[in-house]
Short mmCIF file of C-alpha atoms (C1' of nucleotides) in Angstrom, two decimals:
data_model
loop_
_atom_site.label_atom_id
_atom_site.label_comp_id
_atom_site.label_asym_id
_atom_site.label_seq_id
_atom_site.Cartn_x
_atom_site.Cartn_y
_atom_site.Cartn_z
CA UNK A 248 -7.73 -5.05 228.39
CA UNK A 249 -10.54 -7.73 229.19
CA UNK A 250 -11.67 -5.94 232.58
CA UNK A 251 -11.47 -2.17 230.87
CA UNK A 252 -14.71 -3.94 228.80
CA UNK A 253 -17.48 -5.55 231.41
CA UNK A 254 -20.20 -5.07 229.03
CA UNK A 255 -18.90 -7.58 226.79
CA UNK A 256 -18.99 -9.80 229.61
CA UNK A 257 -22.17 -12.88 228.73
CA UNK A 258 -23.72 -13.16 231.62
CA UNK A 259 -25.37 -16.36 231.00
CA UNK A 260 -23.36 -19.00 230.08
CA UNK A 261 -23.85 -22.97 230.61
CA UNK A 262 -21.54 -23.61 233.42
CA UNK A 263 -18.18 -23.92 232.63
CA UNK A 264 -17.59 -27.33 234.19
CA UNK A 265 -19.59 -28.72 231.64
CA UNK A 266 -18.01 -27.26 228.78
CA UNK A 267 -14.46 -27.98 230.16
CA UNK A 268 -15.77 -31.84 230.14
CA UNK A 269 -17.01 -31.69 226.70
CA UNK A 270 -13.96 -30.32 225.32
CA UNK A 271 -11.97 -32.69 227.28
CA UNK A 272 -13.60 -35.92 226.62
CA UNK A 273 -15.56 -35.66 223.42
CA UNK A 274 -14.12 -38.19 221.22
CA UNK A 275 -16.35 -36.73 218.19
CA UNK A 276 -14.29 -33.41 218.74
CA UNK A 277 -10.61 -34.73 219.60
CA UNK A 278 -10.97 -36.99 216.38
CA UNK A 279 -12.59 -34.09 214.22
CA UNK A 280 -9.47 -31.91 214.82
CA UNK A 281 -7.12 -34.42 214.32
CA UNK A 282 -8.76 -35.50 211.44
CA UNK A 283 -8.65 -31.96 209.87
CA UNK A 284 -5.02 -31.37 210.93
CA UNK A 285 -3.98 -35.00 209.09
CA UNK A 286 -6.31 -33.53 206.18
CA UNK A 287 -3.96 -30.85 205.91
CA UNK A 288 -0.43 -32.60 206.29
CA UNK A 289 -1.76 -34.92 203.41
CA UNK A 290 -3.49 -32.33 201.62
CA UNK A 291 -0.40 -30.38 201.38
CA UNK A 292 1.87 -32.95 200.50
CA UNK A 293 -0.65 -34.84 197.64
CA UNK A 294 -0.99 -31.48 196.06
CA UNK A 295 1.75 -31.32 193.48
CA UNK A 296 -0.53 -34.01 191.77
CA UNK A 297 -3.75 -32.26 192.13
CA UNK A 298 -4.80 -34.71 194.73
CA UNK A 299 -6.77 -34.61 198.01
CA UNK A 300 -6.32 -37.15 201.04
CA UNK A 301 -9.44 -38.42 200.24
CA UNK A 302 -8.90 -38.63 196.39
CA UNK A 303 -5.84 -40.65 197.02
CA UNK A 304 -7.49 -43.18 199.70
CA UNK A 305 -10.12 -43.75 197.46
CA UNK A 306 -7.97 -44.61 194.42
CA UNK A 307 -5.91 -46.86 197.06
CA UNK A 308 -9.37 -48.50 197.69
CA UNK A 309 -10.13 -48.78 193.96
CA UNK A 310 -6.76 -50.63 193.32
CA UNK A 311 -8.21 -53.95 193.32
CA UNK A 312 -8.40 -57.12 190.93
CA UNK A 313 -11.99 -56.71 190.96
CA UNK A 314 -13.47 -53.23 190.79
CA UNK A 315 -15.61 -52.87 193.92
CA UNK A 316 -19.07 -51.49 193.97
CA UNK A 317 -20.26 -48.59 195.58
CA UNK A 318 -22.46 -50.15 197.77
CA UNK A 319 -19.05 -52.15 198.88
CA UNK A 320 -16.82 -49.39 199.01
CA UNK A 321 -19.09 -46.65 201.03
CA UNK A 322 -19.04 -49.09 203.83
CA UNK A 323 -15.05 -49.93 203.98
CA UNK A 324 -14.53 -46.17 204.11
CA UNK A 325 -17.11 -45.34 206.55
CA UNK A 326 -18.95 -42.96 203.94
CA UNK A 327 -22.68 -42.53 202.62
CA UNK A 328 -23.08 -43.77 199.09
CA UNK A 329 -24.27 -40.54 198.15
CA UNK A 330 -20.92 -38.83 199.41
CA UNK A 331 -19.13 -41.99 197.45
CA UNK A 332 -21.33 -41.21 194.35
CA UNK A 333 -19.89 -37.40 194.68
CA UNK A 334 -16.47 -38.52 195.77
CA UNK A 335 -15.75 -40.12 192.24
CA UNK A 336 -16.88 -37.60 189.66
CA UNK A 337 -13.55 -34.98 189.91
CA UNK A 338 -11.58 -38.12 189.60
CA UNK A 339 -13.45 -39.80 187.04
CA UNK A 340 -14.00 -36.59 184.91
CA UNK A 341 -10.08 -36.48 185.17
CA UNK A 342 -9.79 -40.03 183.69
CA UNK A 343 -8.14 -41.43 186.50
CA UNK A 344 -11.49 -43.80 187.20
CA UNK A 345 -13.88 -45.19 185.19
CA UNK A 346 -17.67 -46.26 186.49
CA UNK A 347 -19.56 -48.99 184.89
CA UNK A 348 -22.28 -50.94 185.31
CA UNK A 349 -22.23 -54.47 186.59
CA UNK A 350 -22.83 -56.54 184.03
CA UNK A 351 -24.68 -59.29 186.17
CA UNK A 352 -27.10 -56.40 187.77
CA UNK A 353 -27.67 -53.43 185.80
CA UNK A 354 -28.61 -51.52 189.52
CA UNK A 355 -25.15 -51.73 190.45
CA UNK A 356 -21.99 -49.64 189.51
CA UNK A 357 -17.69 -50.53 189.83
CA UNK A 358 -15.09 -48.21 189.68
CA UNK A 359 -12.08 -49.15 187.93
CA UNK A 360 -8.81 -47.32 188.31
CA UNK A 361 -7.88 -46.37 184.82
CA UNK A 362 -3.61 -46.88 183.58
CA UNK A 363 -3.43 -43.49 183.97
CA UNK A 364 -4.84 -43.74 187.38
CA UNK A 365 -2.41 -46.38 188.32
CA UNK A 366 0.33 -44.23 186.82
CA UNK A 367 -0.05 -40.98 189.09
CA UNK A 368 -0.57 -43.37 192.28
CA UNK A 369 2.48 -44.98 191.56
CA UNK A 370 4.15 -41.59 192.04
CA UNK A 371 1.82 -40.59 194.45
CA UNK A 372 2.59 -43.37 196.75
CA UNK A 373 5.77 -43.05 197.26
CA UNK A 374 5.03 -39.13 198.21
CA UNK A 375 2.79 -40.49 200.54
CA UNK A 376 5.06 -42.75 202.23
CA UNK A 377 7.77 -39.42 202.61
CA UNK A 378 4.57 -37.49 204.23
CA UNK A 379 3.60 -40.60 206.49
CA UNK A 380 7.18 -40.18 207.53
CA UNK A 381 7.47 -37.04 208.23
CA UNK A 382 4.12 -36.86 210.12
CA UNK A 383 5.63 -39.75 211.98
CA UNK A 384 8.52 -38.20 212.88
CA UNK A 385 7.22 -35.24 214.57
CA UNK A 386 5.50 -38.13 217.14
CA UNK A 387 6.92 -39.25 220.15
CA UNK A 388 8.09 -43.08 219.69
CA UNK A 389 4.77 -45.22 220.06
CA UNK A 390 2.48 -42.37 219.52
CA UNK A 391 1.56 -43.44 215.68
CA UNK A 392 0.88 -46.98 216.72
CA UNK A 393 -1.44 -46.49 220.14
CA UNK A 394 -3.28 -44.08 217.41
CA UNK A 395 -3.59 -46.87 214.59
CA UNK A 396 -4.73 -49.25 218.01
CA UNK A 397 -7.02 -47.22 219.28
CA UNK A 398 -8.47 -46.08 215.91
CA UNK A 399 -8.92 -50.27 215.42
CA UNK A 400 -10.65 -50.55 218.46
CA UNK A 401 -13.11 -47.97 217.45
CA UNK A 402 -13.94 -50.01 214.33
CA UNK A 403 -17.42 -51.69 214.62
CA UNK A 404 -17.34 -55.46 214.09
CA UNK A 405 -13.73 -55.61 215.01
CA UNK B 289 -19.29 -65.11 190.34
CA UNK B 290 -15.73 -63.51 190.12
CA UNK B 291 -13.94 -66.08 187.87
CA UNK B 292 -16.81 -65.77 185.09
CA UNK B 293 -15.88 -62.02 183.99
CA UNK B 294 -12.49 -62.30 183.62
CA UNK B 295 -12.87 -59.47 180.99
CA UNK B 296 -13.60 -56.79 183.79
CA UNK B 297 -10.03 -57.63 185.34
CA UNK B 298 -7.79 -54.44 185.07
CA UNK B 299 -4.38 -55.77 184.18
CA UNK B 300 -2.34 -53.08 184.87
CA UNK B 301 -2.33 -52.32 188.95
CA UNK B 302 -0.53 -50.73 191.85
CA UNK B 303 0.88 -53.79 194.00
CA UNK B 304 -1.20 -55.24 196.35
CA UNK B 305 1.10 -55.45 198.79
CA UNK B 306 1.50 -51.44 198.47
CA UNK B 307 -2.14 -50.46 198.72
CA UNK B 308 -2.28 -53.29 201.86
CA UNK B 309 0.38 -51.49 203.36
CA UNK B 310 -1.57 -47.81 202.63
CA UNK B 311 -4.95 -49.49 204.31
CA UNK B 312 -3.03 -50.92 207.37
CA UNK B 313 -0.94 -47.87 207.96
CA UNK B 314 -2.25 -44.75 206.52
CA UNK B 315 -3.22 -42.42 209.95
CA UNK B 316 -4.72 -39.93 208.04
CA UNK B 317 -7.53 -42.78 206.38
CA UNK B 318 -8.00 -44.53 209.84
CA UNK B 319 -8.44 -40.72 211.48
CA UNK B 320 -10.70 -39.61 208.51
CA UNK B 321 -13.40 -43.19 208.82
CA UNK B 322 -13.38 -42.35 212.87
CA UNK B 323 -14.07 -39.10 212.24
CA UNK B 324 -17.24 -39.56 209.61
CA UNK B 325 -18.61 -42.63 211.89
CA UNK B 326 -18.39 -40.20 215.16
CA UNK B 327 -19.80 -37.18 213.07
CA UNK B 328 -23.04 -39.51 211.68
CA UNK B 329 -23.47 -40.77 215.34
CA UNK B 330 -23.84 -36.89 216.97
CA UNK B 331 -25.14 -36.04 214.06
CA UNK B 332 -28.10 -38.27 214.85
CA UNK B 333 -28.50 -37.45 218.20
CA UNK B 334 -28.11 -33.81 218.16
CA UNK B 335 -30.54 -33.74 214.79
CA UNK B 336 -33.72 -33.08 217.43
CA UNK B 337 -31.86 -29.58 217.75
CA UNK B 338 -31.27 -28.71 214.46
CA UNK B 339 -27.11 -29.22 215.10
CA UNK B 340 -24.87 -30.70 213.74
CA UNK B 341 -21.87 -32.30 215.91
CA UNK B 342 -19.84 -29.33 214.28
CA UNK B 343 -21.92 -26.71 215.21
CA UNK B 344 -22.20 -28.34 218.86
CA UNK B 345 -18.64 -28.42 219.29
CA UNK B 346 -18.52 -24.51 218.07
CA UNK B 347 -21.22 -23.20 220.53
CA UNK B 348 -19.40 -25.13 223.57
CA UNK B 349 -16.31 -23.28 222.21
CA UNK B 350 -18.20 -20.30 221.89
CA UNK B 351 -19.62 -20.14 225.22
CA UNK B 352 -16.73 -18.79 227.74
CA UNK B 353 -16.60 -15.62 229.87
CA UNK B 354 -14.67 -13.38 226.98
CA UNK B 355 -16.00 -13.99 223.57
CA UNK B 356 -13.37 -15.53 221.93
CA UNK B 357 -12.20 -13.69 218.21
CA UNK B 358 -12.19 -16.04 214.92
CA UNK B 359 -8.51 -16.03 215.20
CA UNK B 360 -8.61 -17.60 218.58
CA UNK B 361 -10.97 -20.09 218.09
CA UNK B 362 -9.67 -21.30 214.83
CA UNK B 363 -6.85 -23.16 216.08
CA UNK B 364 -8.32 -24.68 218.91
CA UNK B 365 -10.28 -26.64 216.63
CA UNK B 366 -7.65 -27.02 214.21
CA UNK B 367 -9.54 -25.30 211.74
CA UNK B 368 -8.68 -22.45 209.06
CA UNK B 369 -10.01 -19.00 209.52
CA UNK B 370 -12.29 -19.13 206.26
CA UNK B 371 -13.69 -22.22 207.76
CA UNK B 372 -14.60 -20.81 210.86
CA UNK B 373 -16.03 -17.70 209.22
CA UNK B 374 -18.29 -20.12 207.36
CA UNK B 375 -19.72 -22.62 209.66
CA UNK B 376 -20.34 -19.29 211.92
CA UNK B 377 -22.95 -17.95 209.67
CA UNK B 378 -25.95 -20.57 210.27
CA UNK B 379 -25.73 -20.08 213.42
CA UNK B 380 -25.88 -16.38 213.78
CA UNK B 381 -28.55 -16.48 211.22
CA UNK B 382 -30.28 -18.56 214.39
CA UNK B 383 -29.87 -16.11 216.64
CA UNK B 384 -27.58 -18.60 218.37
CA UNK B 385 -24.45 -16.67 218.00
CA UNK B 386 -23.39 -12.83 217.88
CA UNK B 387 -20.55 -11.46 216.00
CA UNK B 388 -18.60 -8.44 217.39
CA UNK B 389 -16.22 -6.50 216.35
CA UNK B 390 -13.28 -6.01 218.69
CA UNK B 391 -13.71 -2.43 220.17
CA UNK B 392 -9.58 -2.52 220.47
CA UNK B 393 -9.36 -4.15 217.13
CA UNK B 394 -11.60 -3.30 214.86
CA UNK B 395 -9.87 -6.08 212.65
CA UNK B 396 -10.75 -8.77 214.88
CA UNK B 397 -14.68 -9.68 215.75
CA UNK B 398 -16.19 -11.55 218.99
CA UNK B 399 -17.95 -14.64 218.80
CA UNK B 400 -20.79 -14.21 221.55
CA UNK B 401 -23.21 -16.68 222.71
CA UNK B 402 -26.70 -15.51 222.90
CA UNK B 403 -29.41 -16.58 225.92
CA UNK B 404 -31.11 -18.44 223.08
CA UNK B 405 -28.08 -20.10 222.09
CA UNK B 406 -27.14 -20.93 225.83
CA UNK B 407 -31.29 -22.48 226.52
CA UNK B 408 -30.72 -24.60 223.30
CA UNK B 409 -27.31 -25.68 224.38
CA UNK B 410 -28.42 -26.70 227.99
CA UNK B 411 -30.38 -29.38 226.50
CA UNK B 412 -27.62 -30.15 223.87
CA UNK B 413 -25.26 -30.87 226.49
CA UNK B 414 -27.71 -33.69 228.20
CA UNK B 415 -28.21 -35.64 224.76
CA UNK B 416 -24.71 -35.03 223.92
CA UNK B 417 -23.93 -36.73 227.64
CA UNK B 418 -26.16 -39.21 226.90
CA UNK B 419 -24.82 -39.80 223.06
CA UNK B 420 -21.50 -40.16 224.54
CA UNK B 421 -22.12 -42.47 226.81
CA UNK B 422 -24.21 -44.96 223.80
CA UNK B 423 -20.87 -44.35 221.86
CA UNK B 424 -18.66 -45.63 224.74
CA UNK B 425 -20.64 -48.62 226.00
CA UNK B 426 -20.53 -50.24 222.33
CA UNK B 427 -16.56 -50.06 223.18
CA UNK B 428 -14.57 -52.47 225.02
CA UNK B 429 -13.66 -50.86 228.17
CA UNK B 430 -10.64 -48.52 227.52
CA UNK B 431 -11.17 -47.97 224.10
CA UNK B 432 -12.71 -45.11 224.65
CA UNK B 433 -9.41 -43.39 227.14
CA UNK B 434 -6.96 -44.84 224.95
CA UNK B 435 -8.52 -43.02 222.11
CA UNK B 436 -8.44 -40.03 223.97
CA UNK B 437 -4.86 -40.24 225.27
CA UNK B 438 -3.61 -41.68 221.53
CA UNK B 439 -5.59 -38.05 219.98
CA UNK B 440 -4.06 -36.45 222.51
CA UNK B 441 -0.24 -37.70 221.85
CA UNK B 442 -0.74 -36.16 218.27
CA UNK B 443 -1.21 -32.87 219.23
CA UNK B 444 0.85 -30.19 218.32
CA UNK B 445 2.64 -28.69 221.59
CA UNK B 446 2.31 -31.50 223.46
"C1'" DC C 231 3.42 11.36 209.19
"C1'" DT C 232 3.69 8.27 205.58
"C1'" DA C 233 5.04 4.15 202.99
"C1'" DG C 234 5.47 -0.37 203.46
"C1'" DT C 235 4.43 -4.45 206.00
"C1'" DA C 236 1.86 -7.44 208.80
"C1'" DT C 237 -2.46 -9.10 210.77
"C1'" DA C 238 -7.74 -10.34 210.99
"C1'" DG C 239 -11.43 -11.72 208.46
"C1'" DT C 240 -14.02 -12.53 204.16
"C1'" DT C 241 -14.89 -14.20 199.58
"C1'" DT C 242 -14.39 -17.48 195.94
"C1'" DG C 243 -14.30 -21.85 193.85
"C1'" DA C 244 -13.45 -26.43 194.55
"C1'" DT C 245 -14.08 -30.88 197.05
"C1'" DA C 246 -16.45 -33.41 201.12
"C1'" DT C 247 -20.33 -34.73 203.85
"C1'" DC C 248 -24.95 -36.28 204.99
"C1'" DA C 249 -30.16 -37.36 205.02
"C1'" DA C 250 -34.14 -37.47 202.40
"C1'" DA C 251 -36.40 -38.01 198.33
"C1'" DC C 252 -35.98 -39.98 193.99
"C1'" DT C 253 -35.16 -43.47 189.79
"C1'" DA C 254 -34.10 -47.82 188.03
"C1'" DA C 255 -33.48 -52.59 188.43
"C1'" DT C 256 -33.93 -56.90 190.97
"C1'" DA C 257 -36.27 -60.12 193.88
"C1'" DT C 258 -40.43 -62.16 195.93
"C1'" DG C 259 -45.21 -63.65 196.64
"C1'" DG C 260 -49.34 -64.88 195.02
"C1'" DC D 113 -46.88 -63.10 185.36
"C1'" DC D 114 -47.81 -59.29 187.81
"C1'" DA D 115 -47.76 -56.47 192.00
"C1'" DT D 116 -45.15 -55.38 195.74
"C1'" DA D 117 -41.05 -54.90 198.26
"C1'" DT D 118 -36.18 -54.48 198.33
"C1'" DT D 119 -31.80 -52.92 196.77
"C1'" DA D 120 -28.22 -49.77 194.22
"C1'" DG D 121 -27.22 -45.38 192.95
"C1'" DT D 122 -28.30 -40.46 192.12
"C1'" DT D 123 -29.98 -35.89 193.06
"C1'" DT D 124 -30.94 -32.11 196.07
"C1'" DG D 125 -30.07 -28.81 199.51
"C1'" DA D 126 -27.64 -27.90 203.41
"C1'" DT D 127 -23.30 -27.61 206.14
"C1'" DA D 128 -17.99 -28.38 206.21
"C1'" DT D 129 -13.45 -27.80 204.45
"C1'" DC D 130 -9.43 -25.58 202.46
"C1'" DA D 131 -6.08 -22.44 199.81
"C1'" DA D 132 -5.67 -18.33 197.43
"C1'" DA D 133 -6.89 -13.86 196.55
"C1'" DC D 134 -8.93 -9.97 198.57
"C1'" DT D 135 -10.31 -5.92 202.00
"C1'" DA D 136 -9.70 -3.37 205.98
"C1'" DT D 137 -7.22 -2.26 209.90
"C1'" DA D 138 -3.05 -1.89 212.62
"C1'" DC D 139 1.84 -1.58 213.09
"C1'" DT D 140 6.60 0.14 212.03
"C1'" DA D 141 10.50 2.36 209.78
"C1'" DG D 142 12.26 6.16 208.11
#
DNA sequence: CTAGTATAGTTTGATATCAAACTAATATGG
DNA sequence: CCATATTAGTTTGATATCAAACTATACTAG
């Protein structure tokens, strides 16, 4: 029982008004845990191909006609180059991207999604769409949209 | 220019249309670029005290009138246990944090806030305050509450 | 009471994240 | 042309994140 144990008690604590308005309006915190609980719904369901949320969004975002840059990409997904530079090597040491050098400046680096990177998306995609789905479906009716809203109107520049 | 390497096309892609449709839709990529651009942002402002916004969030947690166990805390902020275990350590290495074992469970262990930990955090709190409030005035107004209530409508539980 | 089960944390090995310091290549000024 | 400044990525060292396997403690049937 809590009160059998008043030596445990802290006696000095910030007041607990304040930390009842952090934890209630801290957008840094409510989006961290969400972000970790969607981490884990996607997590789970990507992992029959040995793929992590972020694995698959970045080969998404490499799926273009022309293989972006680094320097481009970091900034679309809200990441440090460095954290980009670290992001590619599991996937490209597993063939599914390739990294080359710009041919017009030697400084700067694309990633290419490789056939057999296209290949596991393909499947992959279509296991994303059942997990979007389900995640969806255990939301009340509205709920996913006023998320992707609100999430937009977070986004600098518009 | 684009049209003069033709060469560095890849031929073989997902549609465009798909990986539009992941970019526009995906929660879990929208939750994930929030949650690194709110992270950098605390992560700035709380740098002064050696804390990162995780480790913020934590001693706020952390700081209530019964030392909360790892098994506790760990779902509040949606995290696993092994997680928690971890991002506990730098801080009791600080001195900022205490951990107890249960005296009814000697399975379970107490996360205690220390006086040190409380002095730091009553400054923390005031550049936090002051953090949030930079963060919400680059917003249009009701960004930031429709944010909230949208996090709040994925919850689990309600 | 004891065997089996369940619970609480920890460890391990992998990816993810960043800032700061670094290397290499490009651009610019004189 | 050369010296300087800028830009593109990488490395480093720290924290963050998880699942899976593990340890230790507690519970529960028989």
């Amino acid at each position: 029982m809590v009160s059998s144990t008043p030596e445990l008690l802290t006696p000095d604590l910030l007041p607990l008004e304040t930390v009842h308005h952090v934890r209630d309006t801290c957008l840094c915190l409510a989006t961290q845990r969400a972000a970790r609980r969607l981490a884990r719904h996607f997590d789970n369901a990507l992992r029959r191909f040995d793929l992590t949320n972020n694995q698959f969004s970045l080969l998404v975002s490499i799926n273009r006609p022309v293989p972006p840059a680094i320097g481009q990409l970091a900034p679309f997904l809200a990441m440090s180059a460095s954290t980009l530079t670290a992001a590619v090597k599991p996937l490209a040491r597993r063939g599914l991207v390739m990294i080359e050098p710009d041919a017009e400046d030697r400084r700067s680096k694309r990633l290419r999604i490789t056939p057999v990177g296209v290949a596991l998306m393909r499947e992959a995609v279509l296991v994303w769409r059942s997990a979007h789905a389900d995640y969806e479906r255990g939301l009340a009716d509205g709920a996913a949209d006023a998320l992707r809203a609100a999430l937009a109107g977070v986004e600098p520049e518009g």
